[in-house]
Amino acid sequence: MTIRTRFAPSPTGYLHIGGARTALFSWAYARKHGGIFILRIEDTDVERSTPEAVQAILDGMAWLNLNYDEGPFYQMQCMERYKEVIQHMLAQGLAYYCYTSPSELEAMREAQRASGEKPRYDGRWRPEVGKVLPEPPTGTMPVVRFKNPAKGVVAWKDLVKGLIEFDNGELDDLIIARADGTPTYNFCVVVDDWDMGITHVIRGDDHVNNTPRQINILKALGANVPQYAHLSMILGDDGQKLSKRHGAVSVMQYDEDGYLPEAVINYLARLGWSHGNDEVFSVEQFCAWFDLDHITPSAAQFNTEKLNWLNQHYIKQADNARLVALIRPRLEARGVLVSAVPALEAIISLYKERVVTLNELADAAEVFYIDLHPNQELLSTQLSAEAIPALQELAGRLKNVAWETAAIGAAIKEIVSKHGLKMPKLAMPLRVMLTGQTQTPSVDAVLMLFSREVVLARIARHL
């Protein structure tokens, strides 16, 4: 059997972190078993689905490098197929027309609630042996309902949560086509999974209540029932439901915020799944290791610090040329002209060990290409009276010293020793004059990245 999985988002918003994890696990399971991964866009919610949301999903999948083997398929392009199956079900007695009006439904539910019953459709239009149905009311367009089994249980061994059972008596007859003829979500999913030969459905546990209905329809149609794996929700750092402030934003927001896709993938992989104590691993390792047995059935907790730690690790490991290609457009978007001197790659090489995000790396690089005016209050706290003559003498020495890190460093040490200063007394104001920051790599290495002329001009401006 060829494993066939699918990711089936609704294009009513962006691809968020929970959806991305579902996509990743579905993709990895197919890759682990040499199977097929399918992208299906469930766009039957015409009022809320937008082309922009579809594009956001496609962009997010591409950025995460979650390549799909088939698709994207769009449910709105399959309407004739859905209607064909509905007509087949009506003809076979698997479904029936229901003429109950919305007002009648509401009155029915109110009466059930008043008597302490679970609100549900009472089956008044359901055909049964010996039952006489009323005449259809004139001018009322019927919905189509699935004739759910009245007795027994529907059960499945969930690959994450274990055995799950529902009493069929608790499931009313699901509407599979609205009065205007359009099929409903739960029905479209069934037909799509059937037609696409889906073997494993990996999705969020908010779909658990949909599963028994979908299984019953599949069985009624004589279709193979996939295996189901329902992933628990993701909680925020504070244990509350994930929200925008926790990181439940568009996957592409992580790109904008300066995260590398491999860091996000590595982090998502550890949200509810583990391989021993391994924290850092490649996509290839993940696909080789991934299984459904080690997905925890309890909720996963989003941890921004862990994501930042991983991103820092991957930036350190990244090829400098790749980082140049990522940082240059960030600088240009700010209106910063990246000149040949200093070389952007040299700046990245010096700073990449010290940053958490690409945006921080861009911040560090920016000061080398703009006419910097550091915060005067900050400078005044660092520029002591005893440092000024030392800086003046250093400026004189820097006019003739060989412009390389070792020679610059030797000149700084000599001036510090001559004036009886500790290194921070000279290095701190020098850092602020040149970069506007108090924390930088070794000050001699920073000076060497600038041209001699820029260094002398920035020192002179503040002395």
Coordinates of C-alpha atoms in Angstrom, one line a residue:
M1 CA 0.0 0.0 0.0
T2 CA 1.3 3.4 -0.9
I3 CA 0.9 5.9 1.9
R4 CA -1.1 8.9 0.8
T5 CA -1.5 11.9 3.2
R6 CA -3.0 15.3 2.7
F7 CA -3.0 18.8 4.1
A8 CA -6.4 20.5 3.6
P9 CA -6.5 24.1 4.9
S10 CA -9.4 26.4 4.4
P11 CA -8.3 29.7 2.7
T12 CA -10.2 31.9 5.2
G13 CA -7.0 33.3 6.7
Y14 CA -3.2 32.9 6.7
L15 CA -1.3 29.6 7.3
H16 CA -0.7 29.8 11.1
I17 CA 1.7 27.8 13.2
G18 CA -0.8 25.1 14.1
G19 CA -1.7 24.5 10.5
A20 CA 2.0 24.5 9.6
R21 CA 2.7 21.7 12.2
T22 CA -0.2 19.7 10.7
A23 CA 1.3 20.1 7.2
L24 CA 4.7 19.2 8.4
F25 CA 3.6 16.0 10.2
S26 CA 1.5 14.9 7.2
W27 CA 4.4 15.7 4.8
A28 CA 7.0 13.9 7.0
Y29 CA 4.9 10.8 7.3
A30 CA 4.6 10.5 3.5
R31 CA 8.3 11.2 3.1
K32 CA 9.2 8.6 5.7
H33 CA 7.3 5.9 3.9
G34 CA 8.0 6.9 0.4
G35 CA 4.4 7.9 0.0
I36 CA 2.5 10.8 -1.6
F37 CA 1.7 14.1 0.0
I38 CA -1.3 16.1 -1.4
L39 CA -2.3 19.7 -0.9
R40 CA -6.0 20.3 -1.0
I41 CA -7.6 23.8 -0.6
E42 CA -11.0 23.5 1.0
D43 CA -12.5 26.6 -0.4
T44 CA -16.3 25.9 -0.2
D45 CA -16.8 28.7 2.3
V46 CA -17.3 31.1 -0.5
E47 CA -18.0 34.1 1.7
R48 CA -14.8 33.9 3.7
S49 CA -12.4 32.3 1.3
T50 CA -10.1 34.7 -0.6
P51 CA -7.4 34.5 -3.3
E52 CA -5.1 36.3 -0.9
A53 CA -5.5 33.6 1.7
V54 CA -4.9 30.9 -0.9
Q55 CA -1.7 32.6 -1.9
A56 CA -0.7 33.0 1.8
I57 CA -1.0 29.2 2.2
L58 CA 1.0 28.5 -1.0
D59 CA 3.7 31.0 0.1
G60 CA 3.9 29.5 3.6
M61 CA 4.3 26.0 2.2
A62 CA 7.0 27.1 -0.2
W63 CA 8.9 29.0 2.5
L64 CA 8.9 26.0 4.7
N65 CA 10.0 23.8 1.7
L66 CA 7.0 21.5 2.3
N67 CA 6.7 20.3 -1.3
Y68 CA 3.6 18.5 -2.4
D69 CA 3.4 15.6 -4.9
E70 CA -0.1 16.3 -6.1
G71 CA -2.2 19.5 -6.1
P72 CA -3.1 22.0 -5.1
F73 CA -6.7 20.8 -5.6
Y74 CA -9.6 23.1 -5.0
Q75 CA -13.0 21.8 -3.8
M76 CA -14.9 24.5 -5.7
Q77 CA -13.7 22.8 -8.9
C78 CA -15.2 19.5 -7.8
M79 CA -18.9 20.5 -7.4
E80 CA -20.2 18.3 -10.1
R81 CA -18.5 15.3 -8.5
Y82 CA -20.1 16.1 -5.1
K83 CA -23.5 16.4 -6.6
E84 CA -23.1 13.2 -8.5
V85 CA -22.3 11.3 -5.3
I86 CA -25.3 12.9 -3.5
Q87 CA -27.7 11.8 -6.3
H88 CA -26.2 8.3 -5.9
M89 CA -26.8 8.3 -2.2
L90 CA -30.4 9.5 -2.6
A91 CA -31.0 6.8 -5.2
Q92 CA -29.6 4.1 -2.9
G93 CA -31.5 5.3 0.2
L94 CA -28.4 6.5 1.9
A95 CA -29.6 10.0 2.1
Y96 CA -33.0 11.8 1.9
Y97 CA -34.6 15.2 1.4
C98 CA -35.5 17.1 4.6
Y99 CA -38.0 19.9 4.4
T100 CA -37.7 21.1 8.0
S101 CA -37.5 24.9 8.0
P102 CA -34.9 26.8 10.0
S103 CA -37.7 28.1 12.3
E104 CA -38.9 24.6 12.9
L105 CA -35.4 23.4 13.7
E106 CA -34.9 26.2 16.2
A107 CA -38.3 25.4 17.9
M108 CA -37.3 21.7 18.0
R109 CA -34.0 22.5 19.7
E110 CA -35.6 24.9 22.2
A111 CA -38.1 22.2 23.2
Q112 CA -35.2 19.7 23.6
R113 CA -33.2 22.1 25.7
A114 CA -36.2 22.8 27.9
S115 CA -36.6 19.1 28.6
G116 CA -32.9 18.6 29.3
E117 CA -32.2 16.8 26.0
K118 CA -29.3 17.2 23.7
P119 CA -30.4 19.6 20.9
R120 CA -30.5 17.6 17.7
Y121 CA -32.5 17.0 14.5
D122 CA -35.3 14.6 15.4
G123 CA -35.5 12.7 12.1
R124 CA -39.0 13.8 11.2
W125 CA -38.3 13.5 7.4
R126 CA -36.1 10.4 7.7
P127 CA -37.7 7.5 5.7
E128 CA -38.3 4.3 7.7
V129 CA -40.1 1.1 7.0
G130 CA -43.8 1.6 7.7
K131 CA -43.4 5.3 8.4
V132 CA -45.7 7.7 6.5
L133 CA -44.0 11.0 5.6
P134 CA -46.0 14.2 5.2
E135 CA -46.4 15.9 1.9
P136 CA -43.5 18.2 1.1
P137 CA -44.5 21.8 1.8
T138 CA -45.0 24.0 -1.2
G139 CA -42.2 26.4 -2.0
T140 CA -39.7 25.0 0.5
M141 CA -36.4 23.9 -0.9
P142 CA -35.1 20.8 1.0
V143 CA -31.7 20.1 2.3
V144 CA -30.2 16.6 1.9
R145 CA -29.4 14.6 5.0
F146 CA -27.2 11.5 5.4
K147 CA -29.1 8.6 6.9
N148 CA -26.8 7.9 9.8
P149 CA -26.9 4.4 11.3
A150 CA -29.5 4.6 14.1
K151 CA -27.8 2.0 16.3
G152 CA -24.4 0.7 17.3
V153 CA -21.2 2.6 17.7
V154 CA -18.6 4.0 15.3
A155 CA -15.1 3.5 16.6
W156 CA -11.6 3.9 15.4
K157 CA -8.1 3.4 16.8
D158 CA -6.7 6.9 16.6
L159 CA -3.0 6.8 15.9
V160 CA -2.4 9.5 18.6
K161 CA -5.2 9.3 21.0
G162 CA -6.0 5.6 21.0
L163 CA -9.5 4.0 20.8
I164 CA -12.3 6.6 20.3
E165 CA -15.9 5.5 20.2
F166 CA -19.2 7.4 19.5
D167 CA -22.7 6.0 20.0
N168 CA -24.6 6.4 16.7
G169 CA -27.6 7.3 18.7
E170 CA -25.8 10.5 19.7
L171 CA -25.2 11.5 16.0
D172 CA -28.1 13.1 14.2
D173 CA -28.5 12.9 10.4
L174 CA -25.9 15.3 9.0
I175 CA -26.9 17.8 6.3
I176 CA -24.7 16.9 3.3
A177 CA -26.3 19.4 0.8
R178 CA -27.8 22.8 1.7
A179 CA -31.1 24.0 0.3
D180 CA -29.3 25.8 -2.6
G181 CA -27.7 22.5 -3.5
T182 CA -24.2 23.3 -2.4
P183 CA -22.5 20.4 -0.5
T184 CA -21.3 20.8 3.1
Y185 CA -17.8 20.6 4.5
N186 CA -18.0 17.2 6.1
F187 CA -19.4 15.7 2.9
C188 CA -16.8 17.2 0.6
V189 CA -14.0 16.0 2.9
V190 CA -15.3 12.4 2.6
V191 CA -15.6 12.4 -1.2
D192 CA -12.2 14.0 -1.5
D193 CA -10.5 11.6 0.8
W194 CA -12.2 8.7 -1.0
D195 CA -11.3 9.9 -4.5
M196 CA -7.7 10.8 -3.6
G197 CA -7.2 7.4 -1.9
I198 CA -6.1 9.0 1.3
T199 CA -4.7 6.4 3.7
H200 CA -3.8 8.5 6.7
V201 CA -5.6 11.6 7.9
I202 CA -3.3 13.7 10.2
R203 CA -5.1 16.8 11.5
G204 CA -6.0 18.8 14.6
D205 CA -8.1 17.4 17.4
D206 CA -10.8 20.0 16.7
H207 CA -11.9 17.5 14.0
V208 CA -12.4 14.6 16.4
N209 CA -16.2 15.2 16.5
N210 CA -16.3 15.3 12.6
T211 CA -14.6 11.9 12.3
P212 CA -17.5 9.5 13.3
R213 CA -19.8 11.2 10.8
Q214 CA -17.2 11.0 8.1
I215 CA -16.4 7.3 8.8
N216 CA -20.1 6.5 8.6
I217 CA -20.5 8.2 5.2
L218 CA -17.4 6.4 3.9
K219 CA -18.7 3.1 5.0
A220 CA -22.1 3.8 3.5
L221 CA -20.4 4.5 0.2
G222 CA -18.3 1.3 0.4
A223 CA -15.1 3.3 0.5
N224 CA -11.9 2.5 2.4
V225 CA -11.7 4.3 5.7
P226 CA -8.4 6.1 6.3
Q227 CA -6.5 5.8 9.5
Y228 CA -6.8 8.9 11.7
A229 CA -4.3 10.7 13.8
H230 CA -5.6 13.8 15.7
L231 CA -3.0 16.2 17.0
S232 CA -3.6 18.0 20.2
M233 CA -3.8 21.8 20.3
I234 CA -0.8 24.1 20.8
L235 CA -0.8 26.3 23.9
G236 CA 1.0 29.6 24.4
D237 CA 4.0 30.2 26.7
D238 CA 1.5 30.9 29.5
G239 CA -0.5 27.7 29.1
Q240 CA -3.4 29.5 27.5
K241 CA -4.9 28.9 24.1
L242 CA -2.4 30.0 21.4
S243 CA -3.2 33.5 20.2
K244 CA -1.4 36.1 18.1
R245 CA 0.5 37.4 21.0
H246 CA 1.9 33.9 21.6
G247 CA 3.0 33.4 18.0
A248 CA -0.2 32.3 16.3
V249 CA 0.5 34.5 13.3
S250 CA 1.1 33.9 9.7
V251 CA 4.0 31.6 8.9
M252 CA 5.3 34.3 6.6
Q253 CA 5.4 36.6 9.6
Y254 CA 8.2 34.5 10.9
D255 CA 10.1 35.2 7.7
E256 CA 9.5 38.9 8.1
D257 CA 10.6 38.7 11.7
G258 CA 14.0 37.2 10.7
Y259 CA 13.6 33.5 11.3
L260 CA 15.1 30.8 9.1
P261 CA 12.7 28.2 7.7
E262 CA 14.8 25.3 9.0
A263 CA 14.7 26.8 12.5
V264 CA 10.9 27.0 12.3
I265 CA 10.6 23.4 10.9
N266 CA 13.0 22.1 13.6
Y267 CA 10.9 23.8 16.2
L268 CA 7.5 22.7 14.9
A269 CA 8.8 19.1 14.7
R270 CA 9.4 19.2 18.5
L271 CA 5.9 20.6 19.2
G272 CA 4.3 17.4 20.5
W273 CA 6.8 14.9 19.0
S274 CA 10.2 13.7 20.1
H275 CA 13.1 11.5 19.2
G276 CA 14.8 10.8 22.5
N277 CA 16.5 13.9 23.7
D278 CA 17.4 15.2 20.3
E279 CA 16.7 19.0 20.0
V280 CA 18.5 19.9 16.8
F281 CA 18.2 17.9 13.7
S282 CA 18.0 18.3 9.9
V283 CA 14.8 17.9 7.9
E284 CA 16.3 14.7 6.5
Q285 CA 16.9 13.3 10.0
F286 CA 13.3 14.3 10.9
C287 CA 11.8 12.4 8.0
A288 CA 13.9 9.4 8.8
W289 CA 12.9 9.4 12.5
F290 CA 9.3 10.5 12.3
D291 CA 6.5 8.3 13.4
L292 CA 3.1 8.7 14.9
D293 CA 3.9 6.6 18.0
H294 CA 5.9 9.4 19.6
I295 CA 3.3 12.1 19.2
T296 CA 2.1 13.1 22.6
P297 CA -1.7 13.1 23.1
S298 CA -1.5 16.0 25.5
A299 CA -1.3 19.7 24.4
A300 CA 2.0 21.0 23.2
Q301 CA 3.3 24.3 24.6
F302 CA 4.8 27.0 22.4
N303 CA 8.1 28.3 23.7
T304 CA 9.4 31.5 22.1
E305 CA 12.8 31.2 23.9
K306 CA 13.3 27.7 22.4
L307 CA 12.5 28.9 18.9
N308 CA 14.9 31.8 19.3
W309 CA 17.6 29.4 20.5
L310 CA 17.1 27.2 17.5
N311 CA 17.1 30.2 15.1
Q312 CA 20.4 31.5 16.7
H313 CA 21.9 28.0 16.1
Y314 CA 20.9 27.9 12.5
I315 CA 22.1 31.4 11.8
K316 CA 25.5 30.5 13.2
Q317 CA 25.6 27.4 11.0
A318 CA 24.4 29.2 7.8
D319 CA 26.7 29.8 4.9
N320 CA 27.7 33.5 4.8
A321 CA 26.8 33.8 1.1
R322 CA 23.3 32.6 1.9
L323 CA 23.0 35.1 4.7
V324 CA 24.2 37.9 2.4
A325 CA 21.3 37.0 0.0
L326 CA 18.9 37.2 2.9
I327 CA 20.2 40.4 4.6
R328 CA 20.8 42.5 1.5
P329 CA 17.1 42.8 0.6
R330 CA 16.2 43.6 4.2
L331 CA 18.6 46.5 4.2
E332 CA 17.4 47.7 0.8
A333 CA 13.8 47.6 2.1
R334 CA 14.9 50.1 4.7
G335 CA 16.4 52.3 2.0
V336 CA 20.0 51.4 3.0
L337 CA 22.4 51.3 0.1
V338 CA 24.8 48.4 0.5
S339 CA 28.2 49.6 -0.8
A340 CA 31.2 47.5 -1.7
V341 CA 33.1 48.7 1.3
P342 CA 32.8 47.2 3.8
A343 CA 31.9 43.9 2.3
L344 CA 28.5 42.7 3.6
E345 CA 29.8 39.2 3.9
A346 CA 32.6 40.4 6.2
I347 CA 30.1 42.1 8.5
I348 CA 27.9 39.0 8.6
S349 CA 30.9 36.8 9.4
L350 CA 31.8 39.0 12.3
Y351 CA 28.3 39.4 13.8
K352 CA 26.4 36.2 13.0
E353 CA 27.5 34.5 16.2
R354 CA 25.9 37.3 18.2
V355 CA 22.4 37.6 16.9
V356 CA 19.1 35.7 17.3
T357 CA 17.3 36.8 14.1
L358 CA 18.1 38.0 10.6
N359 CA 16.6 41.3 11.5
E360 CA 19.1 41.7 14.3
L361 CA 21.8 40.9 11.8
A362 CA 20.5 43.5 9.5
D363 CA 20.4 46.0 12.3
A364 CA 24.1 45.3 13.0
A365 CA 25.0 45.6 9.3
E366 CA 23.1 48.8 8.8
V367 CA 25.4 51.0 10.9
F368 CA 28.2 50.3 8.5
Y369 CA 26.3 51.9 5.5
I370 CA 24.6 54.9 7.0
D371 CA 25.8 58.3 8.3
L372 CA 25.3 57.3 11.9
H373 CA 24.5 59.8 14.6
P374 CA 24.6 57.9 17.9
N375 CA 22.4 58.8 20.9
Q376 CA 24.2 61.7 22.6
E377 CA 23.0 60.8 26.1
L378 CA 24.3 57.3 25.6
L379 CA 27.6 58.6 24.4
S380 CA 28.0 61.1 27.3
T381 CA 27.6 58.2 29.8
Q382 CA 30.5 56.4 28.1
L383 CA 32.8 59.2 27.2
S384 CA 34.7 60.1 30.3
A385 CA 37.1 63.1 30.6
E386 CA 40.1 60.7 31.0
A387 CA 39.1 58.9 27.8
I388 CA 39.1 62.0 25.5
P389 CA 42.9 62.6 25.3
A390 CA 43.4 58.9 24.8
L391 CA 40.9 58.9 21.9
Q392 CA 42.5 61.9 20.4
E393 CA 45.9 60.3 20.4
L394 CA 44.4 57.0 19.1
A395 CA 42.9 59.0 16.1
G396 CA 46.3 60.3 15.3
R397 CA 47.8 56.8 15.4
L398 CA 45.0 55.4 13.2
K399 CA 45.9 57.8 10.4
N400 CA 49.1 55.8 9.6
V401 CA 48.6 52.3 11.1
A402 CA 48.2 49.4 8.7
W403 CA 44.5 48.9 8.2
E404 CA 44.2 45.3 9.6
T405 CA 42.7 43.9 12.8
A406 CA 46.1 43.0 14.4
A407 CA 47.7 46.4 13.8
I408 CA 44.6 48.3 14.9
G409 CA 44.3 46.1 18.0
A410 CA 48.0 46.7 18.9
A411 CA 47.5 50.5 18.6
I412 CA 44.5 50.5 20.9
K413 CA 46.3 48.4 23.5
E414 CA 49.3 50.7 23.4
I415 CA 47.2 53.8 23.9
V416 CA 45.2 52.2 26.7
S417 CA 48.5 51.2 28.5
K418 CA 50.1 54.6 27.9
H419 CA 47.1 56.5 29.5
G420 CA 46.7 54.0 32.4
L421 CA 43.2 53.1 31.4
K422 CA 41.3 49.8 31.5
M423 CA 40.2 48.7 28.0
P424 CA 36.4 49.4 28.4
K425 CA 37.2 53.1 29.2
L426 CA 38.4 53.5 25.6
A427 CA 36.5 50.7 23.8
M428 CA 33.0 51.6 25.0
P429 CA 32.9 55.2 23.8
L430 CA 34.7 54.0 20.6
R431 CA 31.9 51.5 20.0
V432 CA 29.2 54.0 20.5
M433 CA 30.8 56.6 18.2
L434 CA 31.2 54.0 15.4
T435 CA 28.0 51.8 15.8
G436 CA 25.7 53.6 18.3
Q437 CA 25.9 50.4 20.4
T438 CA 27.7 49.4 23.6
Q439 CA 27.8 45.7 22.6
T440 CA 29.8 44.7 19.6
P441 CA 32.4 42.1 18.6
S442 CA 36.0 42.9 19.4
V443 CA 36.4 46.7 18.8
D444 CA 39.5 46.3 16.6
A445 CA 37.7 43.9 14.3
V446 CA 34.8 46.4 14.1
L447 CA 37.1 49.3 13.2
M448 CA 38.8 47.3 10.5
L449 CA 35.4 46.7 8.7
F450 CA 35.0 50.5 8.4
S451 CA 37.2 52.5 6.1
R452 CA 40.0 54.5 7.8
E453 CA 38.3 57.7 6.6
V454 CA 34.9 56.8 8.2
V455 CA 36.5 55.8 11.5
L456 CA 38.5 59.1 11.8
A457 CA 35.5 61.1 10.8
R458 CA 33.2 59.5 13.4
I459 CA 35.7 59.9 16.2
A460 CA 36.4 63.6 15.2
R461 CA 32.7 64.3 15.2
H462 CA 32.4 63.7 18.9
L463 CA 35.7 65.0 20.3

